[in-house]
mmCIF file with all atom_site columns, C-alpha atoms in Angstrom:
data_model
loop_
_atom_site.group_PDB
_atom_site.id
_atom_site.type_symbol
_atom_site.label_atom_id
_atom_site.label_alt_id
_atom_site.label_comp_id
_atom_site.label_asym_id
_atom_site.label_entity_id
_atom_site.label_seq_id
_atom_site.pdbx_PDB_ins_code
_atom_site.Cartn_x
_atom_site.Cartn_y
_atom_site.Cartn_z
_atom_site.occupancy
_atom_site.B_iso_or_equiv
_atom_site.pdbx_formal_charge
_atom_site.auth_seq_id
_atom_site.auth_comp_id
_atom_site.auth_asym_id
_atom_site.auth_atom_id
_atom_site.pdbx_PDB_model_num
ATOM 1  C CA . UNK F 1 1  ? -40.610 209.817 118.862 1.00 0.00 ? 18  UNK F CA 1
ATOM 2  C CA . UNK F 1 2  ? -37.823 207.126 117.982 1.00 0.00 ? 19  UNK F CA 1
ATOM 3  C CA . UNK F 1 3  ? -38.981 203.597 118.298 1.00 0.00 ? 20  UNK F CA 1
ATOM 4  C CA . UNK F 1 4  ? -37.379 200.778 117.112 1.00 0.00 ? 21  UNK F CA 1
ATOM 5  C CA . UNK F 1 5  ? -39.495 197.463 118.117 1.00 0.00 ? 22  UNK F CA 1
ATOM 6  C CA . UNK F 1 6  ? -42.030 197.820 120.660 1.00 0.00 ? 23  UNK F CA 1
ATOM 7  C CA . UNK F 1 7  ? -42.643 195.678 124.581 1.00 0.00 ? 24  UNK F CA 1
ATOM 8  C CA . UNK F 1 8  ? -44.809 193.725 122.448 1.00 0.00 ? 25  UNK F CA 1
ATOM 9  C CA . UNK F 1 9  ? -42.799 193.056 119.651 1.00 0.00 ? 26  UNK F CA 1
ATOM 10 C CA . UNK F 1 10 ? -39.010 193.691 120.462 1.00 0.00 ? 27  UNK F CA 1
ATOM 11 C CA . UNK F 1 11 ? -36.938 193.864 116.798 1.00 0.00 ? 28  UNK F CA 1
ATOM 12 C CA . UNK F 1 12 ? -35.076 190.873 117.080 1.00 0.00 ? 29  UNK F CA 1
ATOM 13 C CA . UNK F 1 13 ? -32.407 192.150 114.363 1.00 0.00 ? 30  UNK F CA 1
ATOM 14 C CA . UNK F 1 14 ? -29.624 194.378 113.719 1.00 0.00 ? 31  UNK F CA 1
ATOM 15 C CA . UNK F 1 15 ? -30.368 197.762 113.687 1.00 0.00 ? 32  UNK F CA 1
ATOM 16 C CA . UNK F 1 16 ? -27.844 200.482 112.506 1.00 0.00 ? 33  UNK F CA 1
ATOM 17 C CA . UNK F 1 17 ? -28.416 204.287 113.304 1.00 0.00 ? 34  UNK F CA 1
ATOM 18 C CA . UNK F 1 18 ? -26.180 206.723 110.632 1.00 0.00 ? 35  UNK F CA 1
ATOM 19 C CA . UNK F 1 19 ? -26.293 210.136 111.647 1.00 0.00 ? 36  UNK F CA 1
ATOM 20 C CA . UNK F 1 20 ? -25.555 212.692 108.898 1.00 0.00 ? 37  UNK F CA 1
ATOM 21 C CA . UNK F 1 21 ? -24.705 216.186 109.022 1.00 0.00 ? 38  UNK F CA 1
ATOM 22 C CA . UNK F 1 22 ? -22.254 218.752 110.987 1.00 0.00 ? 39  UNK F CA 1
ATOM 23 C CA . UNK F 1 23 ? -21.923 218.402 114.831 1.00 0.00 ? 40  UNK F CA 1
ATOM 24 C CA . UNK F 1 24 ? -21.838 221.933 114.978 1.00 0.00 ? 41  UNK F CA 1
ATOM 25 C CA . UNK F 1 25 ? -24.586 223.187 112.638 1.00 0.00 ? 42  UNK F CA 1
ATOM 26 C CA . UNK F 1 26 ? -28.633 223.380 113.314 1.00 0.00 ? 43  UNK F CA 1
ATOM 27 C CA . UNK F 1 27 ? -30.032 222.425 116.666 1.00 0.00 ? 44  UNK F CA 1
ATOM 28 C CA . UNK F 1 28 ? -27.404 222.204 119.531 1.00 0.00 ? 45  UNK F CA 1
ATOM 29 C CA . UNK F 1 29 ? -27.783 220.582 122.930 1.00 0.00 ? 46  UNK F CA 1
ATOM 30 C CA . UNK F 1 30 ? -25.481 222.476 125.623 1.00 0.00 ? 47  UNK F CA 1
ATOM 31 C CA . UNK F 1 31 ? -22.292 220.736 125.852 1.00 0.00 ? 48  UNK F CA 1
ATOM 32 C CA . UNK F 1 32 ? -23.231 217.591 123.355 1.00 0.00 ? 49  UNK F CA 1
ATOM 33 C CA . UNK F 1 33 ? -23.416 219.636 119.570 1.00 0.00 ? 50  UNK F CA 1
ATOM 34 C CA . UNK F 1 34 ? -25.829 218.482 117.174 1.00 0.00 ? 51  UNK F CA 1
ATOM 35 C CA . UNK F 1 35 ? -24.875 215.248 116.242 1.00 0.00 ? 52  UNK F CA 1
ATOM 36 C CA . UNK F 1 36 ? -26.199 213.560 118.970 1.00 0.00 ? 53  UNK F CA 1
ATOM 37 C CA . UNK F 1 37 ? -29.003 210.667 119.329 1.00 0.00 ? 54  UNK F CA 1
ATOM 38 C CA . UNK F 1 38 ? -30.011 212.016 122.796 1.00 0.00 ? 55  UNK F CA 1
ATOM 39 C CA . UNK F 1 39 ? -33.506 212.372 124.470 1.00 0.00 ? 56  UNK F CA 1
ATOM 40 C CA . UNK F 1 40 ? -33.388 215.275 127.559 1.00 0.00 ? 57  UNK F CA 1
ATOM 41 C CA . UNK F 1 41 ? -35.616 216.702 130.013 1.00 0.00 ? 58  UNK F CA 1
ATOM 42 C CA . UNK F 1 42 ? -36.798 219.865 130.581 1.00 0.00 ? 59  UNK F CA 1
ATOM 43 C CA . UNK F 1 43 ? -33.574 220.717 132.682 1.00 0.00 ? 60  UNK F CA 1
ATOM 44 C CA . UNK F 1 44 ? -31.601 220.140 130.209 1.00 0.00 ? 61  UNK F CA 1
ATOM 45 C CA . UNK F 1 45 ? -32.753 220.663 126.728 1.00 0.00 ? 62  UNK F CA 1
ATOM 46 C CA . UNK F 1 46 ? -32.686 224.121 125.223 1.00 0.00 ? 63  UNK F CA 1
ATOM 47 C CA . UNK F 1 47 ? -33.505 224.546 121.528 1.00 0.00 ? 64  UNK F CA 1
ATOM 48 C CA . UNK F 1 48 ? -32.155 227.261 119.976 1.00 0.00 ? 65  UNK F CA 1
ATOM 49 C CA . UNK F 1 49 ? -33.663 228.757 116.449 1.00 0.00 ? 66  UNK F CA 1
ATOM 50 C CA . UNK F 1 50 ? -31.534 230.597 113.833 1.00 0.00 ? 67  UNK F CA 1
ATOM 51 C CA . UNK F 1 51 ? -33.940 233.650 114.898 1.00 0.00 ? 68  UNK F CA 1
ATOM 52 C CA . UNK F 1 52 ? -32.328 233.174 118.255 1.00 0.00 ? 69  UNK F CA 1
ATOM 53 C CA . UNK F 1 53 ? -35.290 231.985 119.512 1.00 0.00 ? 70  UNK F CA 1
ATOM 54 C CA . UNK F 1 54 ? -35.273 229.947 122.353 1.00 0.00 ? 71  UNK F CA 1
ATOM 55 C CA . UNK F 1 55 ? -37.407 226.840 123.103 1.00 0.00 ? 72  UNK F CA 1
ATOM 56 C CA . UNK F 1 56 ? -37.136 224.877 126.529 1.00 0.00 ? 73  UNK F CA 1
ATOM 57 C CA . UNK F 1 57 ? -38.890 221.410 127.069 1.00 0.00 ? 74  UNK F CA 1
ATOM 58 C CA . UNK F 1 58 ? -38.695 218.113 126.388 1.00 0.00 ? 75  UNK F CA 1
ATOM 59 C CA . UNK F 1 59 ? -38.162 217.295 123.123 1.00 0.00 ? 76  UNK F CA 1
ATOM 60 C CA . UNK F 1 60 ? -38.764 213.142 122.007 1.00 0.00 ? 77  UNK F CA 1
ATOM 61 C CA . UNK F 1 61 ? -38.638 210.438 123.207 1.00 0.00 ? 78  UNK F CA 1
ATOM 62 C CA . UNK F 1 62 ? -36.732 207.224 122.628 1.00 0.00 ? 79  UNK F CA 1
ATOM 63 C CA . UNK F 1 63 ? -37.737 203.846 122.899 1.00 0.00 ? 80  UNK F CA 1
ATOM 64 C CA . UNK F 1 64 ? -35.782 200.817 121.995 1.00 0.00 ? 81  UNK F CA 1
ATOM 65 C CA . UNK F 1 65 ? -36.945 197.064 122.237 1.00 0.00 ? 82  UNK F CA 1
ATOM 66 C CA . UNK F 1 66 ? -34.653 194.333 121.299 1.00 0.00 ? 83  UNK F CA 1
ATOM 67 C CA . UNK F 1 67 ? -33.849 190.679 122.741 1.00 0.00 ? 84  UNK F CA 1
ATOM 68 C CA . UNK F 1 68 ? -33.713 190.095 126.113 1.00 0.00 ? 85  UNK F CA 1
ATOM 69 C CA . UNK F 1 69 ? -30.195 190.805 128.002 1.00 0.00 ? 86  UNK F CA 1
ATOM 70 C CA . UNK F 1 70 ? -28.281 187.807 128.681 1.00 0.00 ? 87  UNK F CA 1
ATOM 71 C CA . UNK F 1 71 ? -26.641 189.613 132.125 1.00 0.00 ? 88  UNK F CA 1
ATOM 72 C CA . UNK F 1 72 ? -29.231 191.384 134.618 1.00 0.00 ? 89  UNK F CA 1
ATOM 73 C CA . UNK F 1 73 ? -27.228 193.196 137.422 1.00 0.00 ? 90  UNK F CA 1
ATOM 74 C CA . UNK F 1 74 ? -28.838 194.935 140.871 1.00 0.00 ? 91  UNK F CA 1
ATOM 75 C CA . UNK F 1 75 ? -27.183 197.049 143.173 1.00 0.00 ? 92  UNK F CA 1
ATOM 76 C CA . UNK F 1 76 ? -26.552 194.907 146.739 1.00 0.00 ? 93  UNK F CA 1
ATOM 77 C CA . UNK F 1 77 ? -27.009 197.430 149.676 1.00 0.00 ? 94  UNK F CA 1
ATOM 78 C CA . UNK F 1 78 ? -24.335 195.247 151.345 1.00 0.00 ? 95  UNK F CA 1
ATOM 79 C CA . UNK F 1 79 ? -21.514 192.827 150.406 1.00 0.00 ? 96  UNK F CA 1
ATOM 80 C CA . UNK F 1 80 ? -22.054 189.048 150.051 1.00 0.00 ? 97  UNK F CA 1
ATOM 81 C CA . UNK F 1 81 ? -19.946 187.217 151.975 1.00 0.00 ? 98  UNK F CA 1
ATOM 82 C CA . UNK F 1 82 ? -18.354 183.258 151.025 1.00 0.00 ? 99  UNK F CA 1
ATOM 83 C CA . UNK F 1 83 ? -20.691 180.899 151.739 1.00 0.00 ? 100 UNK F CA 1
ATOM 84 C CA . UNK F 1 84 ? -23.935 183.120 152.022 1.00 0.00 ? 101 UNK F CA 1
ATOM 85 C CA . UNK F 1 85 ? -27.421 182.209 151.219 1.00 0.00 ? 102 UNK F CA 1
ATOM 86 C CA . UNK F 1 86 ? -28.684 185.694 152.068 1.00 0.00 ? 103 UNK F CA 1
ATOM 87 C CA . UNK F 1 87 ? -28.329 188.785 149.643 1.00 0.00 ? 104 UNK F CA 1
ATOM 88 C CA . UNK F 1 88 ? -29.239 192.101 151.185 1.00 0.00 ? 105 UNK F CA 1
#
């Protein structure tokens, strides 16, 4: 688990994530490398050991709680016309 503030009490500060090491050494996610902050499912993730041991699941998880956004969009199922008071 990665957590940086919570719903409770979002971290209202900079935060700054440095990730060391060589994309292409230790544990590799298919098509990403290894120097990756990433959380996958079980679809996804594959683990793979230096015994060649493979390990399949979800692995972490990733939660982040800052200050609220300024912009909130939603998808419109249809376009708003000029003038309209009604969003659909």
């Amino acid at each position: 688990t990665f957590e940086i503030g919570t719903a409770d009490k979002p971290f209202m500060h900079k935060a700054t994530i440095t990730l060391y090491g060589n994309k292409y050494e230790s544990v590799r996610l298919p098509v990403i490398g290894a120097k990756v902050l990433a959380v996958s499912n079980s679809q996804f993730t594959i683990q793979e050991s230096g015994d060649g041991a493979i390990e399949e699941g979800d692995i972490g998880t990733l939660d982040i709680h800052g200050a609220p956004r300024l912009k909130v969009w939603t998808r419109i199922a249809q376009t708003a016309t000029a003038g309209s008071n009604v969003i659909v």
